[in-house]
mmCIF file with all atom_site columns, C-alpha atoms in Angstrom:
data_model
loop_
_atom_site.group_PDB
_atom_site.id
_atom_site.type_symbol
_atom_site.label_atom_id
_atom_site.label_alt_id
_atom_site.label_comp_id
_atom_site.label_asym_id
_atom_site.label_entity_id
_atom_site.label_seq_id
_atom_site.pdbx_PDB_ins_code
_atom_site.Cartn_x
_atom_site.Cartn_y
_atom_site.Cartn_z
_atom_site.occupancy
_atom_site.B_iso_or_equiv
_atom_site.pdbx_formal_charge
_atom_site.auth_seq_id
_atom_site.auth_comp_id
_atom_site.auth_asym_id
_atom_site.auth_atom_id
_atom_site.pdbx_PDB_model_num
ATOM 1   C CA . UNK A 1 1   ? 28.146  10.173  -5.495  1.00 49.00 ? 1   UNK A CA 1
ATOM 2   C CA . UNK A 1 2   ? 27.565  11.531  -8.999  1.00 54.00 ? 2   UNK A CA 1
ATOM 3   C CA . UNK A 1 3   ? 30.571  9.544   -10.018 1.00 59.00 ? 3   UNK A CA 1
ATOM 4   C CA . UNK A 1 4   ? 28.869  6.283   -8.746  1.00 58.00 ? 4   UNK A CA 1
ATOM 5   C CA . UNK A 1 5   ? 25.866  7.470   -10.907 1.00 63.00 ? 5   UNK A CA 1
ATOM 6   C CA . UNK A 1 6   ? 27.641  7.807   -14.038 1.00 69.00 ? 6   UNK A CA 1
ATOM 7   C CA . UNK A 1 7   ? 28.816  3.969   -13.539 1.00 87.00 ? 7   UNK A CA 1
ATOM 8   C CA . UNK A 1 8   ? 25.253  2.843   -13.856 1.00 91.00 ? 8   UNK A CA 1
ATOM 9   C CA . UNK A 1 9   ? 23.822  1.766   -17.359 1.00 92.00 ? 9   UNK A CA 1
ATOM 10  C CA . UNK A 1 10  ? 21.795  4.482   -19.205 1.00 93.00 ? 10  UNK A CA 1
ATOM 11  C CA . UNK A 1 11  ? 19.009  2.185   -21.032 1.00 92.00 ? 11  UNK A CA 1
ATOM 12  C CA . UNK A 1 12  ? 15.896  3.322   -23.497 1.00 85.00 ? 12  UNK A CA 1
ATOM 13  C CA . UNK A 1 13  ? 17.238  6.015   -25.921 1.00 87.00 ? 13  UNK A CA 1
ATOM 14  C CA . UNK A 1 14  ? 16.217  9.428   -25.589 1.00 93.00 ? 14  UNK A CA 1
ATOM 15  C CA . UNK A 1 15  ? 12.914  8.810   -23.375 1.00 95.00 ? 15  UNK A CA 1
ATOM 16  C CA . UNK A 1 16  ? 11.751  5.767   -21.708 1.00 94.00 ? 16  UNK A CA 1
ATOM 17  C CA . UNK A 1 17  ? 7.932   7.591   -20.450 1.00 95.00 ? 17  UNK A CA 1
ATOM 18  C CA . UNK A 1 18  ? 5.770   5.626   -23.092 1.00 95.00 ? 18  UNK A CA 1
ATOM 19  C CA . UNK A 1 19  ? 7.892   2.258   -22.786 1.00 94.00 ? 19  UNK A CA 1
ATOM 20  C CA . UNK A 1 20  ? 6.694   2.696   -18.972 1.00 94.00 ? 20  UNK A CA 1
ATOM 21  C CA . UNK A 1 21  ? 3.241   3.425   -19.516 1.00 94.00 ? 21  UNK A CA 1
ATOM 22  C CA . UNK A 1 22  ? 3.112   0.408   -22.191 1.00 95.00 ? 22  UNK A CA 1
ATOM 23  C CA . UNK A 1 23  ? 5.027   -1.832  -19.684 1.00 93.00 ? 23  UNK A CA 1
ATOM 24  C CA . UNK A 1 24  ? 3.476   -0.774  -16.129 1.00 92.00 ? 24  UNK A CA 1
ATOM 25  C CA . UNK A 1 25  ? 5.166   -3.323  -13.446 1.00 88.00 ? 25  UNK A CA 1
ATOM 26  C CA . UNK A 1 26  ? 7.448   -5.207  -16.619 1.00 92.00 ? 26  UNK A CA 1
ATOM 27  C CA . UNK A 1 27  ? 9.107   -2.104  -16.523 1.00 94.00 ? 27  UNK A CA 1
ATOM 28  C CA . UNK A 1 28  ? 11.715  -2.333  -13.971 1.00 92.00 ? 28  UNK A CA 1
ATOM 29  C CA . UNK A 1 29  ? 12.451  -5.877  -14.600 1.00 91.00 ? 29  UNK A CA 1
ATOM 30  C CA . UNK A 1 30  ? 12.738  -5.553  -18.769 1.00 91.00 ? 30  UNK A CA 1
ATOM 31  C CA . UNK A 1 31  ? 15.096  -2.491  -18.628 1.00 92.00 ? 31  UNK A CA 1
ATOM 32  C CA . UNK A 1 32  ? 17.414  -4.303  -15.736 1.00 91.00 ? 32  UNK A CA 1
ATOM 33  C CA . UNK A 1 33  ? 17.855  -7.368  -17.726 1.00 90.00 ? 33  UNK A CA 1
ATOM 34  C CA . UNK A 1 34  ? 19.385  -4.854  -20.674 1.00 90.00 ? 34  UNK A CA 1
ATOM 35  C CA . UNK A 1 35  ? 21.465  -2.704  -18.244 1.00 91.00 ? 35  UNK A CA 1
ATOM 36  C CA . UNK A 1 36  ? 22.536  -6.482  -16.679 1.00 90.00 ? 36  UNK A CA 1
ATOM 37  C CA . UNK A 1 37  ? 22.716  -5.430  -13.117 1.00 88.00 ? 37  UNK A CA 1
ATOM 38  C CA . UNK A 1 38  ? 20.524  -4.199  -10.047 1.00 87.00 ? 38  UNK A CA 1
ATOM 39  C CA . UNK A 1 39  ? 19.773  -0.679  -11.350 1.00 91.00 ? 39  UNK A CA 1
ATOM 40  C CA . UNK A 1 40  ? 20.054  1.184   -14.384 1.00 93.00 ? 40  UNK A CA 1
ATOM 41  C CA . UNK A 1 41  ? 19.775  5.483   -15.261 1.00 94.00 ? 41  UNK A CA 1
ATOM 42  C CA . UNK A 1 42  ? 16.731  6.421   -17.766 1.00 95.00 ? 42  UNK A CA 1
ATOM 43  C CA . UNK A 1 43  ? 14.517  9.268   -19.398 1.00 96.00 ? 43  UNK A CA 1
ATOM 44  C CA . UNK A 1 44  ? 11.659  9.912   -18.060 1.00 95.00 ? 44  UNK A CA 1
ATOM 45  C CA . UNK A 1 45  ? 9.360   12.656  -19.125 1.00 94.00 ? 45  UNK A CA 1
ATOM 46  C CA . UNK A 1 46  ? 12.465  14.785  -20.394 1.00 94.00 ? 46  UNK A CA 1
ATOM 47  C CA . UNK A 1 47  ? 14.497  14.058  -16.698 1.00 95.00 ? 47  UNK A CA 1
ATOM 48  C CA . UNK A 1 48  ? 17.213  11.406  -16.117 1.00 94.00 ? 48  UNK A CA 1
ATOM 49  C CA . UNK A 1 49  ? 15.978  9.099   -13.041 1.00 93.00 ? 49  UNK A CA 1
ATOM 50  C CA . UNK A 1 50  ? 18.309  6.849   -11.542 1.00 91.00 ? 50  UNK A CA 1
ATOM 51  C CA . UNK A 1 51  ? 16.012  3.149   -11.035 1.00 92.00 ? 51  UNK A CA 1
ATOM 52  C CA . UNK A 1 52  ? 17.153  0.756   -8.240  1.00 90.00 ? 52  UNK A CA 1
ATOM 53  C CA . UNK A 1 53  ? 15.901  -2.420  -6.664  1.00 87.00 ? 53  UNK A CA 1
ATOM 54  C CA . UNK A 1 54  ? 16.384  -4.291  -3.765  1.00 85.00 ? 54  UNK A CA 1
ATOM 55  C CA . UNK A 1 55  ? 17.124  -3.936  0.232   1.00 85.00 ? 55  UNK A CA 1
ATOM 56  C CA . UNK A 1 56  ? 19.228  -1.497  0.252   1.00 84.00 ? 56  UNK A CA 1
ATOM 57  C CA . UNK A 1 57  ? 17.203  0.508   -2.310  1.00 84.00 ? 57  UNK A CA 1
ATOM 58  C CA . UNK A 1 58  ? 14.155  0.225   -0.184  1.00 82.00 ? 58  UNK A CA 1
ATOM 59  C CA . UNK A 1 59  ? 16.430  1.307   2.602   1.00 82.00 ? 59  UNK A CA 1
ATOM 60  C CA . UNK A 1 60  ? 17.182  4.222   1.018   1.00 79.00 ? 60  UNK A CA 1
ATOM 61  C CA . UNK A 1 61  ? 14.008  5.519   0.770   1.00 75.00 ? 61  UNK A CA 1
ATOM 62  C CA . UNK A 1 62  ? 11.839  3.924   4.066   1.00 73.00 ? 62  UNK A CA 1
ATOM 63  C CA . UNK A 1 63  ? 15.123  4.880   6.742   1.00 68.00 ? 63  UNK A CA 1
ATOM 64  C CA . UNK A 1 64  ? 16.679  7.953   8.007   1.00 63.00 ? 64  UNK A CA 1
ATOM 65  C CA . UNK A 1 65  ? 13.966  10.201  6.416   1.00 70.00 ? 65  UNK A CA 1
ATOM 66  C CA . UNK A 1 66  ? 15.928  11.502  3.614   1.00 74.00 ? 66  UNK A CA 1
ATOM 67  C CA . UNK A 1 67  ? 12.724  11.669  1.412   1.00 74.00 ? 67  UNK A CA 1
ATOM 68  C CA . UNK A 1 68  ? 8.961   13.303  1.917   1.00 75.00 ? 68  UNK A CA 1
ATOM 69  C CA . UNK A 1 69  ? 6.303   11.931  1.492   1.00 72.00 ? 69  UNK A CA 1
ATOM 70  C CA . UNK A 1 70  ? 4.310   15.528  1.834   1.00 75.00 ? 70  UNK A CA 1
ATOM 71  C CA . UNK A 1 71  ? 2.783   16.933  -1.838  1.00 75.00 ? 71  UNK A CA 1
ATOM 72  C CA . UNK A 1 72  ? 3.955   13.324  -3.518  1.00 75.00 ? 72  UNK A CA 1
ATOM 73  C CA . UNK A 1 73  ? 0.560   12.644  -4.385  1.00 74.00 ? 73  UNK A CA 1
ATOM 74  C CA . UNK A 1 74  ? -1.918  14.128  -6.566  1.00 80.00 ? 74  UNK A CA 1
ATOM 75  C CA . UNK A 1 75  ? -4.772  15.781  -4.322  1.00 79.00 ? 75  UNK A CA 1
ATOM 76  C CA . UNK A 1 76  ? -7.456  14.333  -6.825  1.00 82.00 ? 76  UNK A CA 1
ATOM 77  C CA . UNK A 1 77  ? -5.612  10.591  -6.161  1.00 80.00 ? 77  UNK A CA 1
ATOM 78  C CA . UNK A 1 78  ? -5.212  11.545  -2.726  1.00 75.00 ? 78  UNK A CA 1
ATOM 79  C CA . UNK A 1 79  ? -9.158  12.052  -1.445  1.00 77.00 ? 79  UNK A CA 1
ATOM 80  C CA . UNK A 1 80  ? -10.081 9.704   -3.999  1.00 80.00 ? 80  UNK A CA 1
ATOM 81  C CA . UNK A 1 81  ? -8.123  6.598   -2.005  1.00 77.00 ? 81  UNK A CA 1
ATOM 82  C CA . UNK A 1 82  ? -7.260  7.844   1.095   1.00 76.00 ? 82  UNK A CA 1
ATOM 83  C CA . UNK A 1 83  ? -7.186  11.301  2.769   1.00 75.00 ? 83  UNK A CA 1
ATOM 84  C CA . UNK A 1 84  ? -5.492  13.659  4.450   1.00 74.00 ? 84  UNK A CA 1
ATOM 85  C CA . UNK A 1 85  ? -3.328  12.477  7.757   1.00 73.00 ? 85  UNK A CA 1
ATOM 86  C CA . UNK A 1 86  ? -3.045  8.717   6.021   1.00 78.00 ? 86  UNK A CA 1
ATOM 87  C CA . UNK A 1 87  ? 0.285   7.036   6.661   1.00 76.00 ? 87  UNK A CA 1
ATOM 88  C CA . UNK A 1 88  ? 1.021   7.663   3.240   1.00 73.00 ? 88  UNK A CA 1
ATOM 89  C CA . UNK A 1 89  ? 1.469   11.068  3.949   1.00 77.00 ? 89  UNK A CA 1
ATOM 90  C CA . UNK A 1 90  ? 3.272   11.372  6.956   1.00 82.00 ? 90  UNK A CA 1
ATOM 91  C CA . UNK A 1 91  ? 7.114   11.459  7.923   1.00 81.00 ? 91  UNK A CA 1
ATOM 92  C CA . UNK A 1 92  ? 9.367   11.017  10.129  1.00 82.00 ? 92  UNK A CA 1
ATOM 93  C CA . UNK A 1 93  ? 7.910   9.611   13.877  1.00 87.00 ? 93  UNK A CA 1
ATOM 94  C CA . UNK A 1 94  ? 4.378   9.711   12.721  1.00 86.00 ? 94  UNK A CA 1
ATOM 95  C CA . UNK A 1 95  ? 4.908   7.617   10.120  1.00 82.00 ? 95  UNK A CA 1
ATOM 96  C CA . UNK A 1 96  ? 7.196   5.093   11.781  1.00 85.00 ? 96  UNK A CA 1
ATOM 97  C CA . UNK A 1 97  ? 4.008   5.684   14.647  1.00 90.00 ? 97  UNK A CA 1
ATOM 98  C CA . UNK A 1 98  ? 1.011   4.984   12.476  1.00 87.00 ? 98  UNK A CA 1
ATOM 99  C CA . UNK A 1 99  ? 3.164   1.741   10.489  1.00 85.00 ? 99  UNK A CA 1
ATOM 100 C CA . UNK A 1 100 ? 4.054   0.566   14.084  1.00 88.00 ? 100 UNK A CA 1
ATOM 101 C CA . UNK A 1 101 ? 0.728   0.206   15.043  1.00 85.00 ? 101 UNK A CA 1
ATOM 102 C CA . UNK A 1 102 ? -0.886  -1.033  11.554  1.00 83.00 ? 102 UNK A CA 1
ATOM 103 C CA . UNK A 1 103 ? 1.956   -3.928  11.659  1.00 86.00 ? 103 UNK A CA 1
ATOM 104 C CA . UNK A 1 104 ? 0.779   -4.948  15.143  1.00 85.00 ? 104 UNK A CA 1
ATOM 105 C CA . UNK A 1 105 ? -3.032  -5.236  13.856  1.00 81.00 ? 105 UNK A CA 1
ATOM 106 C CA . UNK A 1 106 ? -2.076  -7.607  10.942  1.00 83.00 ? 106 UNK A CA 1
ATOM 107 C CA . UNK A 1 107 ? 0.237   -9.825  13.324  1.00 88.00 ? 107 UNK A CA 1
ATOM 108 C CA . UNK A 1 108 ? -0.898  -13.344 13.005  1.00 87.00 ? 108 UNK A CA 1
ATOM 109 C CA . UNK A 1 109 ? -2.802  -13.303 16.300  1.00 89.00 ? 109 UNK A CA 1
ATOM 110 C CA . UNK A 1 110 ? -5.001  -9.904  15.785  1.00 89.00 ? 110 UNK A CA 1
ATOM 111 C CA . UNK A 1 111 ? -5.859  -11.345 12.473  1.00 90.00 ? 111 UNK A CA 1
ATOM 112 C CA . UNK A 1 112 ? -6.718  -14.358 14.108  1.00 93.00 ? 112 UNK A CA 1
ATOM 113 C CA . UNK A 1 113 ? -8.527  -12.782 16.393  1.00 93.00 ? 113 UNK A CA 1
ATOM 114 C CA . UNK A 1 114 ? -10.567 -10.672 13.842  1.00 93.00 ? 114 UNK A CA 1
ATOM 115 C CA . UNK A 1 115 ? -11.304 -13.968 12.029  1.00 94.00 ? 115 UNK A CA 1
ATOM 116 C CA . UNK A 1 116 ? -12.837 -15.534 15.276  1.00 96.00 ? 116 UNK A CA 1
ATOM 117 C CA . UNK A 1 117 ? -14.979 -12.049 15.622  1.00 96.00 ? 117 UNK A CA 1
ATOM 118 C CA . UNK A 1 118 ? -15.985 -12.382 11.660  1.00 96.00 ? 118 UNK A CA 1
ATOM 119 C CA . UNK A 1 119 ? -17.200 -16.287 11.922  1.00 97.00 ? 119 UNK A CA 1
ATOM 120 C CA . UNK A 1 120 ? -19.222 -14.748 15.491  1.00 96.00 ? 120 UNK A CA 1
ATOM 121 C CA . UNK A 1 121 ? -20.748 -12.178 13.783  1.00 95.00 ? 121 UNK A CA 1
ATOM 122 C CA . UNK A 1 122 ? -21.416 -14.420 10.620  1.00 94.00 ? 122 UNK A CA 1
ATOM 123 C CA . UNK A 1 123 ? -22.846 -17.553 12.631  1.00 95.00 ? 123 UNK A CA 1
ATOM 124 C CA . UNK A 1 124 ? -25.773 -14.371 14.841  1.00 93.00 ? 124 UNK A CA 1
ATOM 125 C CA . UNK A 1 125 ? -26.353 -13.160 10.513  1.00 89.00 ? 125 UNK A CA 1
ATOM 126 C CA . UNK A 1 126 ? -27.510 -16.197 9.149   1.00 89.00 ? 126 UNK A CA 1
ATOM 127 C CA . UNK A 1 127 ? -30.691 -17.686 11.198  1.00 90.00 ? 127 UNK A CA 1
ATOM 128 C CA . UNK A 1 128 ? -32.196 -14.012 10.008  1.00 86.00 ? 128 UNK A CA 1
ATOM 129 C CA . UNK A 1 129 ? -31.270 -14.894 6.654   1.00 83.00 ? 129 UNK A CA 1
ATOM 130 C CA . UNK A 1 130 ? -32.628 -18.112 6.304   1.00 84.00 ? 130 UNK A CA 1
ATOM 131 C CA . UNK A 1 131 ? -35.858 -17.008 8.151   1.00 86.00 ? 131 UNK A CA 1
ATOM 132 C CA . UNK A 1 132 ? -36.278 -14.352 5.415   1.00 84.00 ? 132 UNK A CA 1
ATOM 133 C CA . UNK A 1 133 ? -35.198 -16.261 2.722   1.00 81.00 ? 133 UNK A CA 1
ATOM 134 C CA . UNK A 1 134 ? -32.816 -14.213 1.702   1.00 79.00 ? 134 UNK A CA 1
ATOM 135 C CA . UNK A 1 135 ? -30.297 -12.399 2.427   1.00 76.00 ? 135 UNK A CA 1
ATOM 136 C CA . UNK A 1 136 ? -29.256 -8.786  0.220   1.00 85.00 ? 136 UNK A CA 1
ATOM 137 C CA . UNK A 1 137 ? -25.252 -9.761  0.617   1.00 85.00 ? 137 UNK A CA 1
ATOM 138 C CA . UNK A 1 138 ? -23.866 -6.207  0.396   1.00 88.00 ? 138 UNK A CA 1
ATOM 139 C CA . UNK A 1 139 ? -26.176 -5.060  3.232   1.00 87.00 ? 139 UNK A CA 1
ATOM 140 C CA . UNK A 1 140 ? -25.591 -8.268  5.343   1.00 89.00 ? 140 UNK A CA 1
ATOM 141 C CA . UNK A 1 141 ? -21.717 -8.243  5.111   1.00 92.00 ? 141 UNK A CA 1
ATOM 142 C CA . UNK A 1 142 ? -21.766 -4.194  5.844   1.00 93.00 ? 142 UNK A CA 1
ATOM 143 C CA . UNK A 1 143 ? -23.179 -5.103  8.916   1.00 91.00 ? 143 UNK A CA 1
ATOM 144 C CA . UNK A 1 144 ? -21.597 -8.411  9.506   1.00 94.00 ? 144 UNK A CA 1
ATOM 145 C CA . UNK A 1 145 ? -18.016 -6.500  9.242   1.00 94.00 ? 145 UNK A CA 1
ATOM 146 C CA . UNK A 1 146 ? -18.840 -3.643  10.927  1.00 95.00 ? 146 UNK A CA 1
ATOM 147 C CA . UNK A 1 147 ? -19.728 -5.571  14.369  1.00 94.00 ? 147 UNK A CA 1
ATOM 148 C CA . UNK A 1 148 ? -16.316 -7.806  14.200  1.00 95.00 ? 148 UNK A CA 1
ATOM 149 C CA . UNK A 1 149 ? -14.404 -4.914  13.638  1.00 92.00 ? 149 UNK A CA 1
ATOM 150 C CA . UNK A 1 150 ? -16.357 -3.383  16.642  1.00 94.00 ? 150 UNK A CA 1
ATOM 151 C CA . UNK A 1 151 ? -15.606 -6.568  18.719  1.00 94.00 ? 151 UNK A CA 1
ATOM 152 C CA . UNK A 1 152 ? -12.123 -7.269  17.726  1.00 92.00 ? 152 UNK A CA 1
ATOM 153 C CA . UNK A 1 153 ? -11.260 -3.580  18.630  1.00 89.00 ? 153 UNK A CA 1
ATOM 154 C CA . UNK A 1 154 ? -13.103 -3.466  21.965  1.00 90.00 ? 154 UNK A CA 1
ATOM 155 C CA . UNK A 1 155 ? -15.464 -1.231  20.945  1.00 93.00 ? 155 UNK A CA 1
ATOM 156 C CA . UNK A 1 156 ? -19.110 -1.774  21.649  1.00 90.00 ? 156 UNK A CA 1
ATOM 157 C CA . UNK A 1 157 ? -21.695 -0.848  18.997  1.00 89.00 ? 157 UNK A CA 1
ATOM 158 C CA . UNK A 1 158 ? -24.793 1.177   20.132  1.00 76.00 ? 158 UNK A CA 1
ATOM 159 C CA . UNK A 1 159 ? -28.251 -0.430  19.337  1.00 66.00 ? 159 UNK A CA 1
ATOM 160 C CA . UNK A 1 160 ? -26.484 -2.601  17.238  1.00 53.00 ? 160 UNK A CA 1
#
């Protein structure tokens, strides 16, 4: 394996970690046009990283749980977008547990579903609105999303 590794382009002189912060997302796609292929080796903050795109790259890291997922993010970034227990986080069968079940709520019929709920909930908002003359949209949609996620999960909302 660290033979194969060798084969691959080194690209970006001694570091590439401010040509990545400059670039963001152009990144990848500038410094595999130079190396001409699919992947290339670089610096980045002093360590040699080997860069790779495609199926079989995304294979390598989503299958056969060769990689954690535990301490990869920052604990600031982590409570700041998600939290502890999110998918992000977890390995192995919980992971493939918690994606299993998010991919079957954004199948074409749940979201389907959910938009039916939405234009429900929408269509018992506005005759308020227009009897108060207006409508404070932050507040309405709060509550206009909150009762379609309610009714597209099954879940009835208390004194709502």
């Amino acid at each position: 394996m660290a033979d194969m590794v060798q084969t691959v382009p080194f690209v970006g002189g001694a570091d590439s970690t401010l040509a990545l912060l400059h670039d963001g997302y152009r990144f990848m796609a500038s410094r595999r046009r130079e190396a001409g292929g699919r992947s290339f080796r670089c610096r980045l903050m002093g360590r040699e990283v080997l860069c790779i795109v495609g199926r079989e790259a995304a294979e390598l890291f989503y299958g056969s749980g060769r990689f954690t997922r535990r301490g990869a993010m920052p604990p600031t970034t982590l409570r700041l977008l998600q939290d502890k227990g999110s998918v992000q986080l977890l390995d192995g069968l919980a992971h493939a547990h918690r994606k299993a079940l998010f991919r079957r709520l954004t199948e074409e019929d749940a979201l389907e579903r959910f938009g039916q709920c939405f234009e429900r909930a929408w269509s018992e908002e506005e005759p308020h609105w227009r009897q108060a003359g207006a409508a404070p949209l932050l507040g309405r949609m709060q509550r206009i999303l909150c009762q379609a996620g309610a009714d597209w999960a099954g879940v009835p909302l208390a004194g709502a």
